Each structure stands twice: as C-alpha cells, then as structure tokens.
Short mmCIF file of C-alpha atoms and ligand atoms in Angstrom, two decimals:
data_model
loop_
_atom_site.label_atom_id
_atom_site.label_comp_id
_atom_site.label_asym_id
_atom_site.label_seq_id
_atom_site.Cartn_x
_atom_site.Cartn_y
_atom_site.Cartn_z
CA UNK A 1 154.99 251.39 -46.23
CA UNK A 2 156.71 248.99 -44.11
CA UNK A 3 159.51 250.61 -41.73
CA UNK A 4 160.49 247.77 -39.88
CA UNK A 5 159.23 244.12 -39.12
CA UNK A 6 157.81 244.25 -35.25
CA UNK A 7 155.08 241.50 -35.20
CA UNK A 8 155.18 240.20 -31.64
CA UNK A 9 154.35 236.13 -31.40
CA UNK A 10 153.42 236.41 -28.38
CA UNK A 11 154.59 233.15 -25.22
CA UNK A 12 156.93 231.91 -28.41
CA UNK A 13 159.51 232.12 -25.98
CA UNK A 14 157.67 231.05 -22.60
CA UNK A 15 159.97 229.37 -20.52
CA UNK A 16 163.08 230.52 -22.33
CA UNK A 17 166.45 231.85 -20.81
CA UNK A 18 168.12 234.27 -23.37
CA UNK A 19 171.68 235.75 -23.37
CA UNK A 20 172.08 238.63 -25.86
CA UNK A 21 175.28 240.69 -26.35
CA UNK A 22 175.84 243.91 -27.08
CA UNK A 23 171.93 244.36 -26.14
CA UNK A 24 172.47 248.13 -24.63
CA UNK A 25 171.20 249.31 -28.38
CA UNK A 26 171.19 248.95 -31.69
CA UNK A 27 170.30 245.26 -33.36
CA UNK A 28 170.90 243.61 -29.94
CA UNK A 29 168.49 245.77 -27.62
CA UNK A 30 166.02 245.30 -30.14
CA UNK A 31 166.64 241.22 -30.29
CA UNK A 32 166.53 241.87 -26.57
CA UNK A 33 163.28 243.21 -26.58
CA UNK A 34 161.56 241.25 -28.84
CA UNK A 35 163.10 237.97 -27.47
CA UNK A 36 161.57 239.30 -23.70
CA UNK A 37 158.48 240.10 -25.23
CA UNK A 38 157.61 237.05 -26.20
CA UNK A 39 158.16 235.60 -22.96
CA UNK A 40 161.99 234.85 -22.63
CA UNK A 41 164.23 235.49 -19.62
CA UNK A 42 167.00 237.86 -20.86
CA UNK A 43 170.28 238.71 -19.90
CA UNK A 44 171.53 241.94 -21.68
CA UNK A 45 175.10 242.26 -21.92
CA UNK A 46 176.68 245.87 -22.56
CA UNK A 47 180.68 247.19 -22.47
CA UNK A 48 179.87 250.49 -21.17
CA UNK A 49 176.47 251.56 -21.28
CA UNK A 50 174.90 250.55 -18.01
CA UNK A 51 172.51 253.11 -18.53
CA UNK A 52 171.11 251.74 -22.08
CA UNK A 53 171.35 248.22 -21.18
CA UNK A 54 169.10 249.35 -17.70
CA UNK A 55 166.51 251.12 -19.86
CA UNK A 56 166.32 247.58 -22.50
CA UNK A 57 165.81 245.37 -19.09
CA UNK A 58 163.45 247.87 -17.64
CA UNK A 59 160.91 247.57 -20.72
CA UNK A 60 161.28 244.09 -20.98
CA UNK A 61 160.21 243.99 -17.07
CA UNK A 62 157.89 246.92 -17.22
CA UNK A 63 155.65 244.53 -19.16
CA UNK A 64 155.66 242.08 -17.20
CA UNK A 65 158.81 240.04 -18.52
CA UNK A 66 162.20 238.95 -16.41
CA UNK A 67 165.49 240.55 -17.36
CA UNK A 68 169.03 241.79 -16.08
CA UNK A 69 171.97 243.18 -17.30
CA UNK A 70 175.61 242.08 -17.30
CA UNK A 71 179.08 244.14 -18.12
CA UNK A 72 181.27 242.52 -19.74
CA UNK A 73 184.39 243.56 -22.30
CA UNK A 74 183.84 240.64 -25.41
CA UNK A 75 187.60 241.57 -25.69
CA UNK A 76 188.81 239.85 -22.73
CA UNK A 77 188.42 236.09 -22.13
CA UNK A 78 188.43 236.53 -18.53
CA UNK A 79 184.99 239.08 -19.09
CA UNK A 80 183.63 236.49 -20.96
CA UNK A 81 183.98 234.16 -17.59
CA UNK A 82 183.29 236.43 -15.53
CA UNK A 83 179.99 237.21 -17.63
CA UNK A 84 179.04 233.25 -17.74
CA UNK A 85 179.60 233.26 -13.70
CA UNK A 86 177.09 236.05 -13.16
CA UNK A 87 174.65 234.31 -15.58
CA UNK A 88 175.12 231.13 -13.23
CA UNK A 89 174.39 233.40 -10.22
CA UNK A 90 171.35 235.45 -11.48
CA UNK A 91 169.41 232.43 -13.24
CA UNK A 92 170.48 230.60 -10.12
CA UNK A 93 168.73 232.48 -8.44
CA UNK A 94 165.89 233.42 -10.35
CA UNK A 95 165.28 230.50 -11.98
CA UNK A 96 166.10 227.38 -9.93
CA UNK A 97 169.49 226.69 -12.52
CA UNK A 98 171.34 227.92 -14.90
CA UNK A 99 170.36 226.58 -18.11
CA UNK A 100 170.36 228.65 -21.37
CA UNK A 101 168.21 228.08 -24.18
CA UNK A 102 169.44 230.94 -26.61
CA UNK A 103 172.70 232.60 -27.03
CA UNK A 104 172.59 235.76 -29.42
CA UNK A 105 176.07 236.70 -30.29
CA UNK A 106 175.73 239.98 -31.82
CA UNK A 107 178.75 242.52 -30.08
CA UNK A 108 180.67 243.35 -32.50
CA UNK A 109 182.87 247.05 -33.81
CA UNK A 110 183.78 248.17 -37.41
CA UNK A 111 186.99 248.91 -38.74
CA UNK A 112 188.08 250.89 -41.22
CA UNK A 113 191.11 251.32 -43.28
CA UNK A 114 192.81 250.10 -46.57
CA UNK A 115 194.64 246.70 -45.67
CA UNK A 116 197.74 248.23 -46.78
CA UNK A 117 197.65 250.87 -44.23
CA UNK A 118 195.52 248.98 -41.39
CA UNK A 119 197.12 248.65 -37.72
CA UNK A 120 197.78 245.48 -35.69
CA UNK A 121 196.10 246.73 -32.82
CA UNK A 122 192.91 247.50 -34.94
CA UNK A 123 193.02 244.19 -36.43
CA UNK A 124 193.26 242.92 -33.30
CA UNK A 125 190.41 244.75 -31.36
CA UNK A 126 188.23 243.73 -34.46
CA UNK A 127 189.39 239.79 -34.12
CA UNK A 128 188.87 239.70 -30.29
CA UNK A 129 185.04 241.20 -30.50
CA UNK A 130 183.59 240.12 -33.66
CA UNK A 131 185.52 236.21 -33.80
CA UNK A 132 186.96 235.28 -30.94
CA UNK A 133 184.62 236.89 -28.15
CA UNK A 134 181.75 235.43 -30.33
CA UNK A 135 183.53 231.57 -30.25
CA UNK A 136 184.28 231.57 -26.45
CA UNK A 137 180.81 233.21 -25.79
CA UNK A 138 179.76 229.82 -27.97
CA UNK A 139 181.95 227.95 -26.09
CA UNK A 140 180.84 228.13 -22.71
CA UNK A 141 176.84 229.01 -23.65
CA UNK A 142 176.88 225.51 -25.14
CA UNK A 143 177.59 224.08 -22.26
CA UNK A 144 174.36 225.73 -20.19
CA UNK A 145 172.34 223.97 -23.52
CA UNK A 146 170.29 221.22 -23.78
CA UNK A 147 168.05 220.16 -26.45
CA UNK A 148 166.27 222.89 -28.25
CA UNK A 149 169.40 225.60 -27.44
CA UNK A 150 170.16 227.60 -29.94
CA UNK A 151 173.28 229.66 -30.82
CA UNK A 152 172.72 232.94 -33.58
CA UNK A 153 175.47 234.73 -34.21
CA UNK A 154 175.21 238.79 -36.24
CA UNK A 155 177.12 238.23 -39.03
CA UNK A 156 177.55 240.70 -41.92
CA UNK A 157 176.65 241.04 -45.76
CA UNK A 158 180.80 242.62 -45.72
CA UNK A 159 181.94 238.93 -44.90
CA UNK A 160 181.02 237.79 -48.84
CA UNK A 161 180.76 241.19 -50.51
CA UNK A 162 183.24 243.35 -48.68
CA UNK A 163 183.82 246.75 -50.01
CA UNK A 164 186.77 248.71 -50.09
CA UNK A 165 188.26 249.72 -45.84
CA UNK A 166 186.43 247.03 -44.56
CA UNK A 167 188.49 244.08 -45.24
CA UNK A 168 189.65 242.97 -41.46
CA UNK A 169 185.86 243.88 -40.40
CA UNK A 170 184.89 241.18 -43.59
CA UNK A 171 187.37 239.17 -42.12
CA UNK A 172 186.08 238.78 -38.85
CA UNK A 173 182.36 237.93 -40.18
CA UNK A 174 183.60 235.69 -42.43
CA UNK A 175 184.98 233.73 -39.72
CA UNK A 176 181.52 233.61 -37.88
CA UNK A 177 180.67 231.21 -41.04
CA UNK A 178 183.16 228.33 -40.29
CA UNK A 179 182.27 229.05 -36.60
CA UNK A 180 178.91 228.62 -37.16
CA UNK A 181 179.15 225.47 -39.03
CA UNK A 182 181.47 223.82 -36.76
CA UNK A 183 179.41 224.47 -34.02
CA UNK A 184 176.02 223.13 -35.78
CA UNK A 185 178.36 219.82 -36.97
CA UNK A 186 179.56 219.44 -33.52
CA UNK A 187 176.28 220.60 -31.48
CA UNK A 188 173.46 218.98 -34.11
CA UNK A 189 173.90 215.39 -31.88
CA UNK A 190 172.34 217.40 -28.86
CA UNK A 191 169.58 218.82 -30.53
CA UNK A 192 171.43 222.78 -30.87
CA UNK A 193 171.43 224.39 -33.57
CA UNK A 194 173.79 227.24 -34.60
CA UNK A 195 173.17 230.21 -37.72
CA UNK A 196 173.87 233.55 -38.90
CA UNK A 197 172.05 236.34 -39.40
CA UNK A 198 173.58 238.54 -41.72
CA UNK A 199 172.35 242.52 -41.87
CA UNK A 200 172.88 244.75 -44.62
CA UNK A 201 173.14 248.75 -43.98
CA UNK A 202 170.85 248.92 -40.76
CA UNK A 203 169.52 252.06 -38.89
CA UNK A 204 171.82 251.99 -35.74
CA UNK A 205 174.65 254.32 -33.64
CA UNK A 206 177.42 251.96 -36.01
CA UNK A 207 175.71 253.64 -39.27
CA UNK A 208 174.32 256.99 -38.39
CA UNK A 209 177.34 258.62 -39.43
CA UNK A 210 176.98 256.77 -43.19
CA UNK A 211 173.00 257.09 -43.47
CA UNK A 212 173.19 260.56 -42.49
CA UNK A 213 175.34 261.31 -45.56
CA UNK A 214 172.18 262.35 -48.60
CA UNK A 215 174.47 260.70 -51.36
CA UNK A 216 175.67 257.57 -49.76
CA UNK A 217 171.98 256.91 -48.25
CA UNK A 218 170.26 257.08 -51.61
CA UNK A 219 172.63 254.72 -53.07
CA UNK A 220 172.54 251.90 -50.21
CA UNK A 221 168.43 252.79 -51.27
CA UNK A 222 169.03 252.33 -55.13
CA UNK A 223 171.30 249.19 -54.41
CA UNK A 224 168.07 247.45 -52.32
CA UNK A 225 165.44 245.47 -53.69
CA UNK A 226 163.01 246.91 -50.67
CA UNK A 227 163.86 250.17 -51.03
CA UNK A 228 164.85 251.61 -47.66
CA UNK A 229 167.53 251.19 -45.35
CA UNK A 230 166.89 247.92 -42.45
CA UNK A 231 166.11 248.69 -38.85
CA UNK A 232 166.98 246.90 -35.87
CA UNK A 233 163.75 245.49 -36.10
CA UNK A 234 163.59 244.08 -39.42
CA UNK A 235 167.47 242.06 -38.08
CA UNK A 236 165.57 241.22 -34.50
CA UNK A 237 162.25 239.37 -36.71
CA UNK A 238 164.91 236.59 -38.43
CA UNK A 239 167.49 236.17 -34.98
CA UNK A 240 164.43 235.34 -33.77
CA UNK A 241 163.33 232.64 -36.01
CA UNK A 242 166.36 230.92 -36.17
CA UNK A 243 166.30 231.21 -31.94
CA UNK A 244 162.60 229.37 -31.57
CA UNK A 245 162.06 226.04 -31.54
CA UNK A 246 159.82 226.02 -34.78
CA UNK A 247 163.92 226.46 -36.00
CA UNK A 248 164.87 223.33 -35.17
CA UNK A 249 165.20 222.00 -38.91
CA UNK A 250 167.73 224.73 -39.72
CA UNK A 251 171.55 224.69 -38.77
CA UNK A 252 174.85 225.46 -39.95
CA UNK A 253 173.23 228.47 -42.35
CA UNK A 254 173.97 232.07 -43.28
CA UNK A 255 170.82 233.90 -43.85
CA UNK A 256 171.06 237.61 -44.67
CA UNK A 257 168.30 240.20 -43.54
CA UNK A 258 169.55 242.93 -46.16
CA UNK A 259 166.01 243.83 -48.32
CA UNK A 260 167.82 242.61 -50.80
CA UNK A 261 170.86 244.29 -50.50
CA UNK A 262 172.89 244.35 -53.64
CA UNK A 263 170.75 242.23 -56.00
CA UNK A 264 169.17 245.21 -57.93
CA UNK A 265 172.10 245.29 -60.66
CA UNK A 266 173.29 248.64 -60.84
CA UNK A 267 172.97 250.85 -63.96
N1 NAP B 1 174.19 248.31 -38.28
C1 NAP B 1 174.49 247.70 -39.41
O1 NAP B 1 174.27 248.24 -40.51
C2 NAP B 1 175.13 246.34 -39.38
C3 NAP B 1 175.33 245.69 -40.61
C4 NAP B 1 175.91 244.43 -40.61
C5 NAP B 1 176.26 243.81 -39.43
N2 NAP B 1 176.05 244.46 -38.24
C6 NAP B 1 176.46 243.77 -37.02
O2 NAP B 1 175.38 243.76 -36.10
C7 NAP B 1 175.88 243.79 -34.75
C8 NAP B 1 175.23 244.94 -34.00
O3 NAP B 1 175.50 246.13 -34.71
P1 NAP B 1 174.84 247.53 -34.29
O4 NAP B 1 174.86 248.35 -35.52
O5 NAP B 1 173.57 247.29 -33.57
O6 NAP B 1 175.97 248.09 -33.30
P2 NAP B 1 175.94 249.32 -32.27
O7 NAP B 1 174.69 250.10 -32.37
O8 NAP B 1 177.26 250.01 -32.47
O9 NAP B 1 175.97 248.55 -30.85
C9 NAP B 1 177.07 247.76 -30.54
C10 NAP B 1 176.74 246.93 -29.33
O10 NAP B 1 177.86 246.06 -29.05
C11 NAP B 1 178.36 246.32 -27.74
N3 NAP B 1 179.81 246.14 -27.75
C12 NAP B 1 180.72 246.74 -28.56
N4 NAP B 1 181.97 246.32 -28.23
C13 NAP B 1 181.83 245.45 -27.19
C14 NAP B 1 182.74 244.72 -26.41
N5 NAP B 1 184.07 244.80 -26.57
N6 NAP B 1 182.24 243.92 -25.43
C15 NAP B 1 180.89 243.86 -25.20
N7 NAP B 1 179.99 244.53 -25.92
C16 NAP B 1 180.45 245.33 -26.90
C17 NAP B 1 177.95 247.75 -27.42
O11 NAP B 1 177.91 247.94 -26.00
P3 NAP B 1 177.94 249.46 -25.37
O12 NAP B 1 176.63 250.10 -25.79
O13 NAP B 1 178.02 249.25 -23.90
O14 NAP B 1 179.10 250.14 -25.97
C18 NAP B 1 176.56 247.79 -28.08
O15 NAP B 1 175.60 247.17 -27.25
C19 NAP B 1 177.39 243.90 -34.86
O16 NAP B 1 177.97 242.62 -34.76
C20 NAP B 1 177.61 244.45 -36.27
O17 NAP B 1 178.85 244.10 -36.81
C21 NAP B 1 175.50 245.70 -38.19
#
C-alpha cells in the first residue's frame, strides 16, 4: 500500500532557482526537498523555525544540492521585501543573478470559528498570510521570472467545499483562485504560468490535532476514494508538476491532491 507519492525525477530541475514558503515543515519542506532533489536551488522561507528550515536546507545540501533559508513574517509587506532583498543577495551571490524560476506559495494558518462569532483580528491574520502575503509574494517573484517561471500557490479543498468554522480560512483559498487566474491571464504573454494545488486532510503539525482524533480520522478515511489520509508527499509530487517545464501547457487551474476527497457519496 501506497503511503505517499516520493518518486524522485531526478536533474528535472537542473538549473532551477526555487523559492518555497513556509518550507520549515509540513507540505512546504517536503516541496522543498523534493524540488532540491531534483536539482533546484532553493530558498526555504520559515516565520519562526530557524531550526526546521536549517535541517530542510541541510538535506537538500547534504546530497549534494544548493539551498538557504530566509525569515520572513508573510504578514508584513515589508518581510515580504525584505525576504525578496535577501533572495537578490544570496542568488547574487551564488548564482551570478537573481533570477527565479519557481515561486511556491504555500504559508498559510487555519482559522476557526462560526462566522457569527469570528474576530477581526483573526480574519485579518488569516487574509494577510493565506491572500495577501501569497499576491505580493506573486508580485515581486514575477518580476525575477522569465520564460519558463512558474508561480504554484497551496490552495485548499475548504475554498469550494468549506465545512462548518472554516469559513474565513475558505475565504482566503478561495481568493488564491482569482489570484491565480489573474496572474496566468496577465503572466501567460511571458511564458509563466500560475496554478493551484489544492490538498485535502494531509498528515502535517496543522492536522495532527484532527487525525489524531479515532472518530474524525476514520471518517476523513470513509469520505476518500484512496482510502488514507494525504502526506506531504503525495501534495509535494503535483506542486511539482505544475512547477517543471513539461507544465508549460497548463495555467490558470485548480487541481486538488485530495485521494479523492469527498467523492465517495456518503451512506
Ligand atoms: N495539512 C493539510 O491538511 C492542508 C489541507 C489543505 C491546505 N493546506 C495548506 O497547505 C499549506 C501548508 O500547510 P501545512 O499543513 O504544511 O502547514 P504547517 O505544517 O502548519 O506549516 C506551516 C508553514 O507555514 C509557515 N508560516 C505560517 N505562518 C507564516 C507567516 N506568517 N509567515 C511565513 N511563514 C509562515 C510556517 O513557518 P514556521 O514553521 O516557522 O512557523 C510553516 O513552515 C497551507 O497553506 C495550508 O493552508 C494544508
């Protein structure tokens, strides 16, 4: 049985400069890793972990890849320039320029509360990371891009089937759609693409609490055509797709990485 989608294609990236966020864990380290170990140059971009986001670059460069790490709070615009200036300095300086091939936006936080009883400042927070961190990161990666860049953005199965608590988390994936589209309409004429990936329940620190739970864990099962819950992996083997330049004939889309999430009717 199948735990996890982790077939390396290996030089698919050769040549490639990467920036993933949120790549201290979770569905980012392991885009991260797969992304490096296939040849791409990656920048990992944490809030707090230093340590996490030291151990992803250290595999990547233990076999043999290049990577580095940069903190930055997707909250704040001025982190988000101040990440894009030390991506100018390290490539810079590692690699001649500083171009960017593939920009991963996957930081992003849950909320959760009825909309009748939800606080501005958590709507807020969740707005900042998920949508607007993830537009200005698009913003200013698309200028680094030439033809063949790529922008994928972590979107979520919430943002068309939201359940109940979740509705300004649904929201903010929901917005990565329009995003996304705009970007591919406005970005297509110089050969970048832009998509979503879109995860259903997934093995990481965000769900551990949920999975952990025997009830709620057999029904996410039940509700799945595969049968089991996704790991990062499994999210990592389609961001990755959509980031190569065998991609180039897709744009604008909303592809979800669930097992089938939600298409078993229930009974
Ligand atoms: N797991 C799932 O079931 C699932 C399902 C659907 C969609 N998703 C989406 O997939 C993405 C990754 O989820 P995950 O489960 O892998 O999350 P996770 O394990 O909680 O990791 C979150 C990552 O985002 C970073 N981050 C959080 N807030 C940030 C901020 N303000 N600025 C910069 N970085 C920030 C964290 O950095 P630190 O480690 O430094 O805190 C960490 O690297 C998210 O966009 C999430 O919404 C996940």
């Amino acid at each position: 049985m199948n735990n996890g989608s982790n077939t390396i294609i290996p030089g698919r990236f050769e040549g490639r400069r990467a920036l993933v966020t949120g790549a201290s864990r979770g569905i980012g380290a392991a885009i991260a890793r797969r992304l490096g170990a296939e040849g791409a140059t990656v920048a990992i971009v944490y809030r707090n972990r230093s340590h996490d986001a030291q151990e992803v670059a250290s595999e990547i460069v233990d076999k043999g890849g290049i990577a580095f790490t940069i903190q930055a709070d997707l909250a704040e615009t001025s982190d988000i320039d101040a990440m894009w200036k030390a991506w100018d300095v390290t490539s810079e300086e590692l690699l001649g320029d500083n171009r960017l091939d593939v920009l991963i936006n996957n930081a992003g936080v849950t909320s959760a509360a009825p909309l009748t009883e939800i606080f501005e400042h958590a709507y807020d927070r969740v707005m900042a990371i998920n949508a607007k961190g993830a537009l200005f990161a698009a913003a200013e990666g698309a200028k680094r891009m030439t033809q063949g860049g790529r922008i994928v953005s972590i979107g979520s199965s919430a943002a068309d089937r939201p359940g109940a608590l979740n509705g300004a988390y649904a929201m903010s994936k929901a917005a990565l759609l329009a995003m996304t589209r705009s970007l591919a309409v406005e970005l297509g004429q110089y050969g970048i693409t832009a998509n979503v990936v879109s995860p259903g329940y997934t093995r990481t620190d965000n769900t551990a609490h949920m999975l952990t739970v025997p009830e709620f864990a057999a029904r996410v099962s039940e509700l799945t055509a595969m049968k089991r819950f996704g790991q990062p992996e499994d999210i990592a083997s389609l961001a990755c797709y959509l980031a190569s330049p065998e991609a180039e004939w897709v744009t604008g889309q909303w592809i979800e990485a669930s097992g089938g999430y939600r298409l078993v009717p229930p009974v």
